[in-house]
Each structure stands twice: as C-alpha cells, then as structure tokens.
Amino acid sequence: MKKKFVSLSRMFRLYNFAIFLLAVLTFGVFIYLSVFISSQVITKSIEDSSRLIHARIETTLSQTASIAQYLASSDSLQKYLTCEDEYELISRSKQLRSLTEPFTRTNPDLCSIIIYRASHRVPFFSDYHFPDNAPFYSIAPYYEDQASSSQGFSIIYSRYENLPSYAVYSCPALYTASGERFGEFLGNIVIVLEPAILDDTIHLVSPKGIISSISVTDKNGDIIAATKLSDDKSQNDFFSLSTARTSPIEGTDWFVTCHSNGSWIARQYMNFFLVFFLFVLLIMIILFLYHYSLRRYFKQPVISLRNEICSLTFCKNERLPAYHTREINEIAETINSLLSEYYQASERQRQLELANYEVQISKKISDLQFLISQISPHFLLNTLSCIGGIATLYQSDEILDIVSDLSDMFRYSLYEPDMVTLRDEYRNIQKYFDIIRIRFQNSYLLETTIPEKLFDCPMPKMILQPLIENSLYHGLEPKCSGRILLSARTAENILYLTISDNGVGMSPRQTSSMQNLLSNSAKLEYSTLLEKKIGNVNICRRIKLMYGEEYGMNIESIPDEGTTVEVYFPVLAS
C-alpha cells in the first residue's frame, strides 16, 4: 500500500482557515458577552441607585413626620400656644426656638418650621425668614377637619411658574398637659421641606449621573413633584435606553419614579464595548504574532531547508545555511556534519584509489624493468661464476668470498618473494658487510641487538641493505672508520628497526628537508623519485604504500656525531 504524505503548505492553509474561523467566532462571542455583561452591570447600577434614592426620600419623609409629631406633643409648644401674656410669650418663644433650632440646623432637607394657632390663619411662629416673594405662596394651616393629600403631606405650589414649589407636612397640636384641657386642639405645626430636595438626592446618591430625574406621583399617577429633565433628553430618545424604576413610599400613597440617564447608559455600553474590543484586539494581535512566528520560524525554514537539500550537488565544501529556529538549525548542522563525513570519506576513498593506482603503476614499471633487465642478471651471475672459477684456480680466497657473497645477494634480490623475514634481511646484510670488511680491511664495524623472537617477523625485502649502505657511504666513509648499530624492538604490535652510525651526520636543515621528503614520499610522483635518486625516500614510500600513511620512516642527525634512521611498520602474520 502506497504511503500517503501530508503537505506542509496544505496544513498551513487549513491552519489559516482555522485562525479565520476562530477570529470570527471570537468576535461573535465578544459581541454577545459585551452586550450581556454590560446589560447586567448597568441594570444592577440603576437598581442600586433607584433603591438608594427611594430609601433617602422615604427616610426624609419619615423623619419629617417624626419631627412634627415630636414638636406637637412637647410641653414647650403647648405652653407657647396657650400663653396669653405678651411678656411671657417672648420667653416662651425663645424656648420654642431653642427647641426647633437643632432640627433646622442639623437637617439640610428642612426649609422651615411654621406654627399656627387654632384661631389664626397666619403664621404664629416661624424660624425661617421667607424671601421677598413669600406672599405669593399660600402656605395655610391645615385643621383636623381638613383631609391632607397623603397622611399629612402636601405640595404647595407657587402662583408663578418661575418660583419653586414646597413639600410640607402638617400635624395638629393637641393639648396633653392637664386633664382639664386634654385633647383640646391648639393649632397646627407645618414643616416645610427644601424645594431642591429631589435634585440634591440625585447629586448625593447618584453622582455619576446614573439617574437623570425623579418624580413623585400619587396613586392616580398625577405628578406631585419632579426634578427638571436633564439636557440629555434628546439623547435618551435617540438611544431609547432610558428606563424608569417606580416604587411606593411606605406610610403614604405616593410613588417615587427614578428615570435612568440614557447618555450614561450609552457611555457604559461604549466603555464595555471598548474594553471587550481591546481584549479581542489583544487576542487578535496574539494570534497574529503566533501565526507570524509559526510562519517565519517554522514553515519558511522547513521549506527553505527542503529546497536547499534538493539543490545539493554534493560538491566539495557545499554546506546548508544557518537558520534562526534552533531545532531546524540543529537538523541543518547534522546534515552538514553528514556532508563533511561524506566529503572526508570520499577524499579518503580517492586517496586510497590513487595510492592503489600508483602501486599498480609502480609494479607495472618494476615488472617492465625486470623483463628488460632479465638478460643482465643472468649475465652477471654467469660472469661472477667465471670469476669464482679463476679465483679458485689461482687460490685467491678473498676474491672467491667476495664473488660468492655477491652472487648470493643477487639471487636474494632477484628470486626471493617480496615479503621475507627479518632473519632473511639480516643474512643479506651480513653478506654485504663481509664484502665491506674485505674491501676496507675491517675499518667499519656492524653491531646488532636483535632479540631472537623477532627474527621470524615478516617484512618487505631489501629494506635494511640500502639503509646500511647509506650509513656507510654518507656517514662513515668521509671519516674512513666507524661503526653501525642495527637494533629491533616491538611496541603495540609495531616493529621498529633502527640503524645508527657515528659518522659525520647532517645539518638541521638537511635533516628537516629529508624528513619532509619522507613524510610526503607516498604523494610523490614516480618520475620525481627517479629524478631524486634517494634510497631512503624509496624505502619509506614502499612502506607507506604497503601499510598506510601512518607508517614509514623517521630520521634524526647531529653534525659530527652521527645519524639515526628508524623504520616502523605493523607486525603481520607470515
């Protein structure tokens, strides 16, 4: 079954559509919540304000009735009303003023306290001086046989529209001091309230303008008292948001109606709408930033990474760019590491193929040279046999030894396999040094320190003889004497062969140049080796090509003290 793949671009299109639906849904929820919550809060505020206004009006009327009833039953008032002596009336008047003054001073809703005698229709006592327009009011006493409009309360209207109206409470004063006159009607107490009591109540209870106007109506719905309509009446009509809360006044047959402020309601709706709008805007901004971040730091880097990977040609030093997103950048760095390993592996493979190619070329050249020179070795061997026969005929033992050793060396170099043992190499250099001792009359010595167990270690053929020959001719021959020390050791499965001499040595510059040639011997062209004609470099190159770049040869030399050459390669099974 073919596996289905999900497109990242398609996922992001679906994600964009989901974000759009979420935004629309959020906006719809915002409209609903803003209307619902604001309606609840506004309704609660209007109800609280109406309840406070109603309570204050009811409390004011109740306090007014209590004050009037208290004064009507006081001895000071009854003695004042029953006093006939003018001089005594003055002192009684002072007592009555001291009785009423605390009420008018501490209660801002009281305008005045007026006392009528039963036989008079003009004020007999008043602690308030009416203004010049007082005669235009008809604040008359109410007798017990005259019914009040609402249990003692009434509204006194001015004769002119530009003058205020007063709310009054009338209470009869009955004699209670002695049994003889008990229950006798003495007069009336009329308490006049401030005309601005309703406006003051609005400002006191609803300073924020929640309530725009108050009206007091009777049981028939007729308006008894009302505040002026506010200037936002047109706005109320426009928004159609103004509401009215009506509640009865306890102890009366009147009703208080509180009219809410339409402009205040409109402002509250706008404030709630603005708060919710800012909240939704904040959510939109957060969603936009989230969408933008997801697009910039995820979608675009992933698509860019895909395009970069698709455009890779696996050329050397080709790398993916860095990304701002940490995880995607780690993926890019991992791919870059894999590319580096791939390039390194490719380079190593190329080097191995080049080295193998050079080995094959060297072998071909060696085989070709061997075929070309097949005639010469046989001729030399036959010639050496003739010389040996002549030396025997003339009884020349030294010439016979030289010819015999030289013949064995030729056979070893020509007919032995490429891999021999250290014992074979050691026998070959012994034959070579026998010739040298005869030639130079024992002027040079060869010393060896090779453990017996190392003689069977396999190694390439013709490694030691060229090195000892170099030590002899370049180190010892200029001094006409000297010694050569050959030693062997193993460490970590590596065989170390050391040839040391006490010859003339080399300068540091020559030593450094030689060591540089040895280190890069595997990279030199075959034609360059033929041109250089340096045996040490050829030997080092053979070792590196056979065992690897990490093996080869080191050389150290001190002028006038000698030179040390160390050859090292792994010990392999024979």
Coordinates of C-alpha atoms in Angstrom, one line a residue:
M1 CA 0.0 0.0 0.0
K2 CA 1.4 3.4 -1.0
K3 CA 2.1 5.6 1.9
K4 CA 0.3 9.0 1.9
F5 CA 2.2 12.1 2.7
V6 CA 0.8 15.4 4.2
S7 CA 1.8 18.6 2.5
L8 CA 3.1 21.3 5.0
S9 CA 1.8 24.1 2.7
R10 CA -1.7 22.5 2.7
M11 CA -1.6 22.1 6.5
F12 CA -0.8 25.8 6.8
R13 CA -3.7 26.7 4.5
L14 CA -6.0 24.8 6.8
Y15 CA -4.4 26.4 9.8
N16 CA -5.0 29.9 8.3
F17 CA -8.7 29.0 7.6
A18 CA -9.0 27.8 11.3
I19 CA -7.5 31.0 12.5
F20 CA -10.0 33.0 10.4
L21 CA -12.9 31.0 11.8
L22 CA -11.5 31.4 15.3
A23 CA -11.3 35.2 14.8
V24 CA -15.0 35.3 13.6
L25 CA -16.1 33.2 16.5
T26 CA -14.2 35.3 18.9
F27 CA -15.8 38.4 17.5
G28 CA -19.3 37.0 17.8
V29 CA -18.7 35.8 21.4
F30 CA -17.2 39.3 22.1
I31 CA -20.4 41.0 20.9
Y32 CA -22.6 38.6 22.9
L33 CA -20.5 38.9 26.1
S34 CA -20.2 42.7 25.8
V35 CA -24.0 43.2 25.5
F36 CA -24.9 40.6 28.2
I37 CA -22.4 41.6 30.8
S38 CA -22.8 45.3 30.2
S39 CA -26.6 44.9 30.5
Q40 CA -26.3 43.1 33.7
V41 CA -23.9 45.6 35.2
I42 CA -25.9 48.7 34.0
T43 CA -29.2 47.2 35.3
K44 CA -27.6 46.4 38.7
S45 CA -26.2 50.0 38.9
I46 CA -29.6 51.6 38.0
E47 CA -31.4 49.4 40.5
D48 CA -28.9 50.2 43.3
S49 CA -29.2 53.9 42.6
S50 CA -33.0 53.8 42.5
R51 CA -33.1 51.8 45.7
L52 CA -30.9 54.4 47.5
I53 CA -32.9 57.3 46.2
H54 CA -36.2 55.7 47.3
A55 CA -34.7 54.9 50.7
R56 CA -33.5 58.5 51.1
I57 CA -36.8 60.1 50.1
E58 CA -38.7 57.6 52.3
T59 CA -36.3 58.3 55.2
T60 CA -36.6 62.1 54.8
L61 CA -40.4 62.0 54.8
S62 CA -40.4 59.7 57.8
Q63 CA -38.0 61.9 59.7
T64 CA -40.2 65.0 58.9
A65 CA -43.3 63.3 60.3
S66 CA -41.4 62.2 63.4
I67 CA -40.1 65.8 64.0
A68 CA -43.6 67.3 63.6
Q69 CA -45.2 64.7 65.9
Y70 CA -42.4 65.2 68.4
L71 CA -42.9 69.0 68.4
A72 CA -46.7 68.7 68.6
S73 CA -46.5 66.7 71.7
S74 CA -43.9 68.8 73.5
D75 CA -44.8 70.9 76.6
S76 CA -42.8 73.9 75.3
L77 CA -45.0 74.1 72.2
Q78 CA -48.3 73.6 74.1
K79 CA -47.3 76.3 76.7
Y80 CA -46.4 78.6 73.9
L81 CA -49.8 78.1 72.2
T82 CA -51.8 78.5 75.4
C83 CA -49.8 81.6 76.6
E84 CA -51.9 84.8 76.8
D85 CA -49.3 87.1 78.4
E86 CA -47.3 89.0 75.9
Y87 CA -44.2 89.2 78.1
E88 CA -44.4 85.6 78.9
L89 CA -44.9 84.9 75.2
I90 CA -41.5 86.3 74.5
S91 CA -39.7 83.9 76.8
R92 CA -41.9 81.0 75.6
S93 CA -40.9 82.0 72.0
K94 CA -37.2 81.7 73.0
Q95 CA -37.7 78.3 74.5
L96 CA -39.6 77.2 71.4
R97 CA -36.8 78.5 69.1
S98 CA -34.2 76.6 71.1
L99 CA -36.4 73.5 70.7
T100 CA -36.7 73.8 66.9
E101 CA -33.3 75.2 66.1
P102 CA -31.4 71.9 66.3
F103 CA -33.7 70.3 63.8
T104 CA -33.3 73.0 61.2
R105 CA -29.5 73.3 61.8
T106 CA -28.7 69.6 61.5
N107 CA -31.2 68.6 58.9
P108 CA -30.4 70.2 55.5
D109 CA -33.7 69.0 54.0
L110 CA -35.8 71.2 56.3
C111 CA -36.6 74.6 54.9
S112 CA -38.7 76.0 57.9
I113 CA -41.0 75.1 60.8
I114 CA -44.2 77.1 60.9
I115 CA -46.7 77.1 63.8
Y116 CA -50.4 78.2 63.5
R117 CA -52.8 78.9 66.4
A118 CA -56.2 77.5 66.1
S119 CA -57.8 80.9 65.8
H120 CA -55.4 82.3 63.3
R121 CA -54.7 81.6 59.7
V122 CA -51.4 83.5 59.6
P123 CA -48.2 82.0 60.9
F124 CA -48.0 82.5 64.7
F125 CA -44.3 81.3 64.8
S126 CA -41.6 80.7 62.2
D127 CA -37.9 80.1 62.5
Y128 CA -37.3 80.8 58.8
H129 CA -37.5 84.2 57.0
F130 CA -39.1 83.7 53.7
P131 CA -37.8 85.7 50.7
D132 CA -39.5 88.8 49.3
N133 CA -41.7 86.6 47.2
A134 CA -43.2 84.8 50.2
P135 CA -46.6 86.5 49.9
F136 CA -47.1 84.7 46.6
Y137 CA -47.3 81.4 48.4
S138 CA -50.4 80.1 50.1
I139 CA -49.0 78.0 53.0
A140 CA -52.1 77.9 55.2
P141 CA -52.7 75.9 58.3
Y142 CA -54.5 72.5 58.0
Y143 CA -57.1 71.8 60.6
E144 CA -58.1 68.5 61.9
D145 CA -61.3 68.5 59.8
Q146 CA -59.3 69.1 56.6
A147 CA -58.0 65.9 55.0
S148 CA -54.5 66.1 53.7
S149 CA -53.5 64.7 50.4
S150 CA -51.3 61.9 51.8
Q151 CA -51.5 61.4 55.6
G152 CA -50.2 64.9 56.4
F153 CA -48.0 65.6 53.4
S154 CA -48.9 68.1 50.7
I155 CA -47.3 70.2 48.0
I156 CA -47.6 74.0 48.0
Y157 CA -47.3 75.4 44.5
S158 CA -46.3 78.9 43.7
R159 CA -48.6 81.2 41.8
Y160 CA -45.9 81.8 39.3
E161 CA -44.1 79.2 37.2
N162 CA -40.6 80.6 37.8
L163 CA -40.9 80.1 41.6
P164 CA -40.3 76.8 43.4
S165 CA -42.8 74.5 45.0
Y166 CA -42.6 73.3 48.6
A167 CA -43.4 70.0 50.1
V168 CA -45.0 70.4 53.5
Y169 CA -46.1 68.2 56.4
S170 CA -49.0 69.4 58.6
C171 CA -49.5 67.9 62.1
P172 CA -52.2 69.1 64.6
A173 CA -51.1 70.1 68.1
L174 CA -53.4 68.7 70.8
Y175 CA -53.2 69.7 74.5
T176 CA -51.9 66.9 76.7
A177 CA -50.5 68.8 79.7
S178 CA -53.6 68.6 82.1
G179 CA -56.8 66.7 82.4
E180 CA -59.0 69.8 82.0
R181 CA -57.8 70.7 78.5
F182 CA -56.6 67.2 77.4
G183 CA -57.2 66.7 73.7
E184 CA -58.0 70.3 73.0
F185 CA -57.0 71.4 69.5
L186 CA -54.4 74.2 69.9
G187 CA -53.1 74.7 66.4
N188 CA -51.0 73.2 63.6
I189 CA -47.4 72.5 63.0
V190 CA -46.3 72.8 59.4
I191 CA -42.8 71.6 58.4
V192 CA -41.6 72.9 55.0
L193 CA -39.0 70.9 53.1
E194 CA -36.4 72.3 50.8
P195 CA -37.7 72.6 47.2
A196 CA -34.4 71.2 45.8
I197 CA -34.6 68.0 47.9
L198 CA -35.1 65.8 44.8
D199 CA -32.2 67.3 42.9
D200 CA -29.9 67.1 46.0
T201 CA -30.9 63.5 46.4
I202 CA -29.8 62.8 42.8
H203 CA -26.5 64.5 43.2
L204 CA -25.9 62.8 46.6
V205 CA -26.9 59.3 45.7
S206 CA -26.0 59.2 42.0
P207 CA -23.0 61.5 41.5
K208 CA -22.1 59.7 38.3
G209 CA -25.3 60.7 36.6
I210 CA -26.9 57.2 36.6
I211 CA -30.3 58.8 37.4
S212 CA -31.3 61.8 35.4
S213 CA -34.6 62.8 37.0
I214 CA -37.0 61.9 39.9
S215 CA -40.8 62.3 40.0
V216 CA -43.2 61.8 42.9
T217 CA -46.7 60.7 41.8
D218 CA -49.9 60.0 43.7
K219 CA -52.0 56.9 43.4
N220 CA -53.7 58.3 40.3
G221 CA -50.4 58.8 38.5
D222 CA -50.5 62.6 38.8
I223 CA -47.1 64.1 39.3
I224 CA -46.9 65.8 42.7
A225 CA -43.2 66.8 42.5
A226 CA -40.4 66.3 40.0
T227 CA -37.0 67.4 39.1
K228 CA -36.2 69.2 35.8
L229 CA -35.5 67.0 32.9
S230 CA -31.8 66.8 32.0
D231 CA -30.3 68.2 28.9
D232 CA -29.7 64.7 27.5
K233 CA -33.4 64.0 26.9
S234 CA -32.8 64.1 23.1
Q235 CA -30.1 61.5 23.6
N236 CA -32.3 59.4 25.7
D237 CA -34.9 59.4 22.9
F238 CA -32.2 58.7 20.3
F239 CA -30.7 55.8 22.1
S240 CA -34.1 54.6 23.6
L241 CA -32.0 53.3 26.5
S242 CA -33.6 55.3 29.4
T243 CA -35.6 53.2 31.9
A244 CA -37.8 54.0 34.8
R245 CA -38.0 52.3 38.2
T246 CA -41.1 53.0 40.3
S247 CA -41.5 52.1 44.0
P248 CA -44.1 53.1 46.6
I249 CA -43.2 55.3 49.6
E250 CA -44.0 53.5 52.8
G251 CA -46.6 55.3 55.0
T252 CA -48.0 57.3 52.1
D253 CA -49.9 56.6 48.9
W254 CA -47.2 58.2 46.9
F255 CA -44.8 56.6 44.4
V256 CA -41.2 57.5 43.5
T257 CA -40.1 57.1 39.9
C258 CA -36.4 57.2 39.0
H259 CA -35.6 57.8 35.4
S260 CA -32.1 56.5 34.3
N261 CA -29.8 58.6 32.3
G262 CA -29.8 57.4 28.7
S263 CA -26.5 59.0 27.8
W264 CA -24.8 57.4 30.9
I265 CA -26.2 54.0 29.7
A266 CA -24.8 54.7 26.2
R267 CA -21.4 55.6 27.7
Q268 CA -21.4 52.4 29.8
Y269 CA -22.2 50.3 26.7
M270 CA -19.5 52.1 24.8
N271 CA -17.0 51.6 27.7
F272 CA -17.8 47.9 27.9
F273 CA -17.7 47.6 24.2
L274 CA -14.3 49.3 24.2
V275 CA -12.9 47.1 26.9
F276 CA -14.1 43.9 25.2
F277 CA -12.9 45.3 21.9
L278 CA -9.4 45.9 23.3
F279 CA -9.5 42.4 24.8
V280 CA -10.4 40.9 21.4
L281 CA -7.9 43.1 19.7
L282 CA -5.2 41.8 22.1
I283 CA -6.3 38.2 21.3
M284 CA -6.1 39.0 17.6
I285 CA -2.7 40.5 17.9
I286 CA -1.5 37.5 19.9
L287 CA -3.0 35.1 17.3
F288 CA -1.3 37.2 14.5
L289 CA 2.1 37.1 16.3
Y290 CA 1.7 33.4 16.8
H291 CA 0.8 32.9 13.2
Y292 CA 3.6 35.1 12.0
S293 CA 6.1 33.4 14.3
L294 CA 5.0 30.0 13.2
R295 CA 5.2 31.0 9.6
R296 CA 8.6 32.7 9.9
Y297 CA 10.3 30.3 12.3
F298 CA 8.8 27.0 11.2
K299 CA 7.1 27.0 7.8
Q300 CA 9.6 29.1 5.9
P301 CA 12.7 27.5 7.4
V302 CA 11.3 24.0 6.7
I303 CA 10.5 24.8 3.1
S304 CA 13.9 26.5 2.7
L305 CA 15.7 23.5 4.2
R306 CA 13.8 21.2 1.8
N307 CA 14.8 23.4 -1.2
E308 CA 18.4 23.6 0.0
I309 CA 18.6 19.8 0.4
C310 CA 17.0 19.3 -3.0
S311 CA 19.6 21.7 -4.6
L312 CA 22.6 19.9 -3.1
T313 CA 25.1 18.7 -5.8
F314 CA 27.5 17.0 -3.2
C315 CA 30.3 19.2 -4.4
K316 CA 33.2 19.7 -2.0
N317 CA 32.7 22.3 0.8
E318 CA 28.9 22.6 0.0
R319 CA 27.0 23.3 3.2
L320 CA 23.5 24.2 4.3
P321 CA 22.9 27.8 5.7
A322 CA 22.2 28.5 9.3
Y323 CA 18.6 29.1 10.5
H324 CA 17.0 31.1 13.3
T325 CA 15.0 28.2 14.6
R326 CA 17.1 26.1 17.0
E327 CA 15.7 22.7 16.1
I328 CA 15.8 23.3 12.4
N329 CA 19.3 24.7 12.7
E330 CA 20.3 21.5 14.5
I331 CA 18.9 19.5 11.6
A332 CA 20.9 21.6 9.2
E333 CA 24.0 21.2 11.3
T334 CA 23.5 17.4 11.5
I335 CA 23.2 17.3 7.7
N336 CA 26.3 19.5 7.4
S337 CA 28.2 17.0 9.6
L338 CA 27.0 14.1 7.4
L339 CA 28.1 16.1 4.4
S340 CA 31.5 16.7 6.0
E341 CA 31.9 13.0 6.8
Y342 CA 30.8 12.1 3.3
Y343 CA 33.3 14.5 1.8
Q344 CA 36.1 13.1 4.0
A345 CA 35.1 9.5 3.2
S346 CA 35.1 10.4 -0.5
E347 CA 38.5 12.1 -0.1
R348 CA 39.9 9.1 1.7
Q349 CA 38.5 6.7 -0.9
R350 CA 40.0 8.9 -3.6
Q351 CA 43.4 8.8 -1.9
L352 CA 43.2 5.1 -1.5
E353 CA 42.3 4.6 -5.1
L354 CA 45.1 7.0 -6.1
A355 CA 47.6 5.1 -3.9
N356 CA 46.5 1.8 -5.3
Y357 CA 46.8 3.1 -8.7
E358 CA 50.3 4.3 -8.0
V359 CA 51.2 0.9 -6.5
Q360 CA 49.8 -0.8 -9.6
I361 CA 51.8 1.6 -11.9
S362 CA 54.9 1.1 -9.8
K363 CA 54.5 -2.7 -10.0
K364 CA 54.0 -2.5 -13.8
I365 CA 57.1 -0.3 -14.2
S366 CA 59.0 -2.7 -11.9
D367 CA 57.8 -5.7 -13.9
L368 CA 58.7 -3.9 -17.1
Q369 CA 62.2 -3.1 -15.8
F370 CA 62.5 -6.6 -14.6
L371 CA 61.7 -8.0 -18.0
I372 CA 64.1 -5.6 -19.7
S373 CA 66.9 -6.4 -17.3
Q374 CA 66.4 -10.2 -17.3
I375 CA 69.4 -10.6 -19.5
S376 CA 71.8 -8.5 -17.3
P377 CA 71.4 -10.5 -14.0
H378 CA 72.0 -13.9 -15.7
F379 CA 75.0 -12.4 -17.5
L380 CA 76.3 -11.0 -14.2
L381 CA 75.7 -14.3 -12.4
N382 CA 77.5 -16.3 -15.1
T383 CA 80.3 -13.7 -15.1
L384 CA 80.6 -14.0 -11.3
S385 CA 80.8 -17.8 -11.6
C386 CA 83.6 -17.4 -14.1
I387 CA 85.5 -15.1 -11.8
G388 CA 85.0 -17.5 -8.9
G389 CA 86.5 -20.3 -11.0
I390 CA 89.5 -18.2 -11.8
A391 CA 89.9 -17.2 -8.1
T392 CA 89.8 -20.9 -7.2
L393 CA 92.4 -21.7 -9.9
Y394 CA 94.8 -19.0 -8.6
Q395 CA 93.9 -19.8 -5.0
S396 CA 92.6 -16.2 -4.2
D397 CA 90.3 -16.8 -1.2
E398 CA 89.2 -13.2 -0.7
I399 CA 88.1 -12.8 -4.3
L400 CA 86.3 -16.1 -4.0
D401 CA 84.5 -14.9 -0.8
I402 CA 83.5 -11.6 -2.4
V403 CA 82.2 -13.3 -5.6
S404 CA 80.3 -15.9 -3.5
D405 CA 78.6 -13.3 -1.3
L406 CA 77.8 -11.0 -4.2
S407 CA 76.2 -13.9 -6.1
D408 CA 74.1 -14.8 -3.1
M409 CA 73.0 -11.1 -2.8
F410 CA 72.0 -11.1 -6.5
R411 CA 70.0 -14.2 -6.1
Y412 CA 68.3 -12.8 -2.9
S413 CA 67.3 -9.6 -4.6
L414 CA 66.1 -11.3 -7.8
Y415 CA 64.5 -14.5 -6.8
E416 CA 63.2 -14.2 -3.3
P417 CA 59.5 -13.1 -2.8
D418 CA 58.6 -9.5 -1.9
M419 CA 57.8 -10.5 1.7
V420 CA 60.7 -12.1 3.7
T421 CA 61.6 -12.4 7.4
L422 CA 63.9 -10.3 9.5
R423 CA 66.2 -13.3 9.5
D424 CA 66.5 -13.2 5.7
E425 CA 67.2 -9.5 5.7
Y426 CA 69.8 -10.0 8.5
R427 CA 71.7 -12.7 6.5
N428 CA 71.6 -10.5 3.4
I429 CA 73.3 -7.5 5.2
Q430 CA 75.8 -9.9 6.8
K431 CA 76.9 -11.0 3.3
Y432 CA 77.0 -7.3 2.2
F433 CA 79.1 -6.3 5.3
D434 CA 81.5 -9.3 4.6
I435 CA 82.3 -7.7 1.3
I436 CA 82.7 -4.3 3.0
R437 CA 85.2 -5.7 5.6
I438 CA 87.3 -7.3 2.8
R439 CA 87.1 -4.1 0.8
F440 CA 88.0 -1.7 3.6
Q441 CA 90.2 -4.1 5.7
N442 CA 87.9 -4.1 8.7
S443 CA 87.7 -0.3 9.1
Y444 CA 83.9 -0.4 9.7
L445 CA 82.0 -2.5 12.3
L446 CA 78.4 -3.7 12.3
E447 CA 76.8 -4.3 15.7
T448 CA 73.4 -5.9 16.1
T449 CA 71.0 -6.1 19.1
I450 CA 68.0 -8.1 17.8
P451 CA 66.0 -10.3 20.1
E452 CA 65.8 -13.9 18.9
K453 CA 62.0 -13.9 18.9
L454 CA 61.9 -11.1 16.3
F455 CA 63.9 -12.9 13.6
D456 CA 60.7 -14.5 12.3
C457 CA 58.8 -11.3 11.9
P458 CA 57.7 -10.7 8.2
M459 CA 58.9 -7.6 6.4
P460 CA 59.4 -6.3 2.9
K461 CA 62.5 -7.4 1.0
M462 CA 65.6 -5.1 0.6
I463 CA 64.8 -2.7 3.4
L464 CA 67.9 -2.9 5.6
Q465 CA 70.7 -3.2 3.0
P466 CA 70.0 0.2 1.3
L467 CA 69.9 1.9 4.7
I468 CA 73.1 0.4 5.9
E469 CA 74.7 1.2 2.6
N470 CA 73.6 4.9 3.0
S471 CA 75.0 5.0 6.6
L472 CA 78.3 3.5 5.3
Y473 CA 78.9 5.7 2.3
H474 CA 77.3 9.0 3.5
G475 CA 78.1 8.8 7.2
L476 CA 81.3 6.7 7.8
E477 CA 83.3 6.8 4.6
P478 CA 84.2 10.5 5.0
K479 CA 85.7 9.6 8.4
C480 CA 87.4 6.4 7.0
S481 CA 86.2 4.5 10.1
G482 CA 83.2 4.0 12.3
R483 CA 80.5 1.6 13.4
I484 CA 76.9 0.9 12.5
L485 CA 74.4 -0.3 15.1
L486 CA 71.3 -2.3 14.0
S487 CA 68.6 -2.9 16.6
A488 CA 65.0 -4.1 16.6
R489 CA 62.1 -3.8 19.0
T490 CA 58.3 -4.1 19.1
A491 CA 55.6 -2.0 20.7
E492 CA 51.9 -2.2 20.3
N493 CA 52.3 -4.8 17.5
I494 CA 54.6 -2.5 15.6
L495 CA 58.1 -3.5 14.6
Y496 CA 60.8 -0.7 14.9
L497 CA 64.1 -1.2 13.1
T498 CA 66.8 1.3 14.0
I499 CA 70.1 1.9 12.1
S500 CA 72.5 4.3 13.9
D501 CA 76.0 5.4 12.9
N502 CA 78.7 7.6 14.4
G503 CA 79.5 9.2 11.1
V504 CA 79.6 12.9 10.0
G505 CA 75.9 13.4 10.4
M506 CA 73.8 16.1 8.7
S507 CA 72.9 19.7 9.4
P508 CA 69.4 20.6 10.9
R509 CA 68.4 22.0 7.5
Q510 CA 69.3 18.8 5.7
T511 CA 67.6 16.7 8.3
S512 CA 64.4 18.7 8.1
S513 CA 64.4 18.6 4.3
M514 CA 65.0 14.8 4.4
Q515 CA 62.2 14.3 7.0
N516 CA 59.8 16.4 4.8
L517 CA 60.6 14.2 1.8
L518 CA 60.0 11.1 3.9
S519 CA 56.6 12.3 5.3
N520 CA 55.4 13.1 1.7
S521 CA 57.0 10.2 0.0
A522 CA 53.7 8.5 -0.8
K523 CA 52.4 11.6 -2.6
L524 CA 55.5 12.0 -4.9
E525 CA 55.2 11.0 -8.5
Y526 CA 57.3 8.0 -9.7
S527 CA 59.2 10.2 -12.1
T528 CA 60.1 12.5 -9.2
L529 CA 61.5 9.6 -7.3
L530 CA 63.6 8.6 -10.2
E531 CA 64.9 12.1 -10.5
K532 CA 65.7 12.4 -6.8
K533 CA 67.5 9.0 -6.6
I534 CA 67.2 8.9 -2.8
G535 CA 67.1 5.3 -1.4
N536 CA 65.6 6.3 2.0
V537 CA 62.7 8.0 0.3
N538 CA 62.0 5.0 -1.9
I539 CA 62.0 2.7 1.1
C540 CA 59.7 5.0 3.0
R541 CA 57.3 5.2 0.0
R542 CA 57.2 1.4 -0.3
I543 CA 56.3 1.1 3.4
K544 CA 53.5 3.8 3.2
L545 CA 52.0 2.3 0.1
M546 CA 52.0 -1.2 1.6
Y547 CA 50.9 -0.5 5.2
G548 CA 49.4 3.0 5.2
E549 CA 50.3 6.7 5.7
E550 CA 50.7 6.3 9.5
Y551 CA 53.8 4.1 9.0
G552 CA 57.2 4.9 7.4
M553 CA 60.5 6.3 8.5
N554 CA 62.0 8.9 10.9
I555 CA 65.4 10.4 10.7
E556 CA 67.5 12.2 13.3
S557 CA 71.0 13.5 12.9
I558 CA 73.6 15.6 14.8
P559 CA 76.5 17.1 12.9
D560 CA 79.9 15.3 13.6
E561 CA 78.1 12.8 15.9
G562 CA 76.0 10.6 13.6
T563 CA 72.6 9.8 12.1
T564 CA 69.8 7.6 13.3
V565 CA 67.2 6.2 10.9
E566 CA 64.1 4.4 12.3
V567 CA 61.8 2.3 10.1
Y568 CA 58.4 1.1 11.6
F569 CA 55.5 -0.9 10.2
P570 CA 53.0 -3.3 11.7
V571 CA 53.8 -6.9 12.5
L572 CA 51.6 -9.1 10.3
A573 CA 51.1 -12.8 10.2
S574 CA 53.5 -14.5 7.9

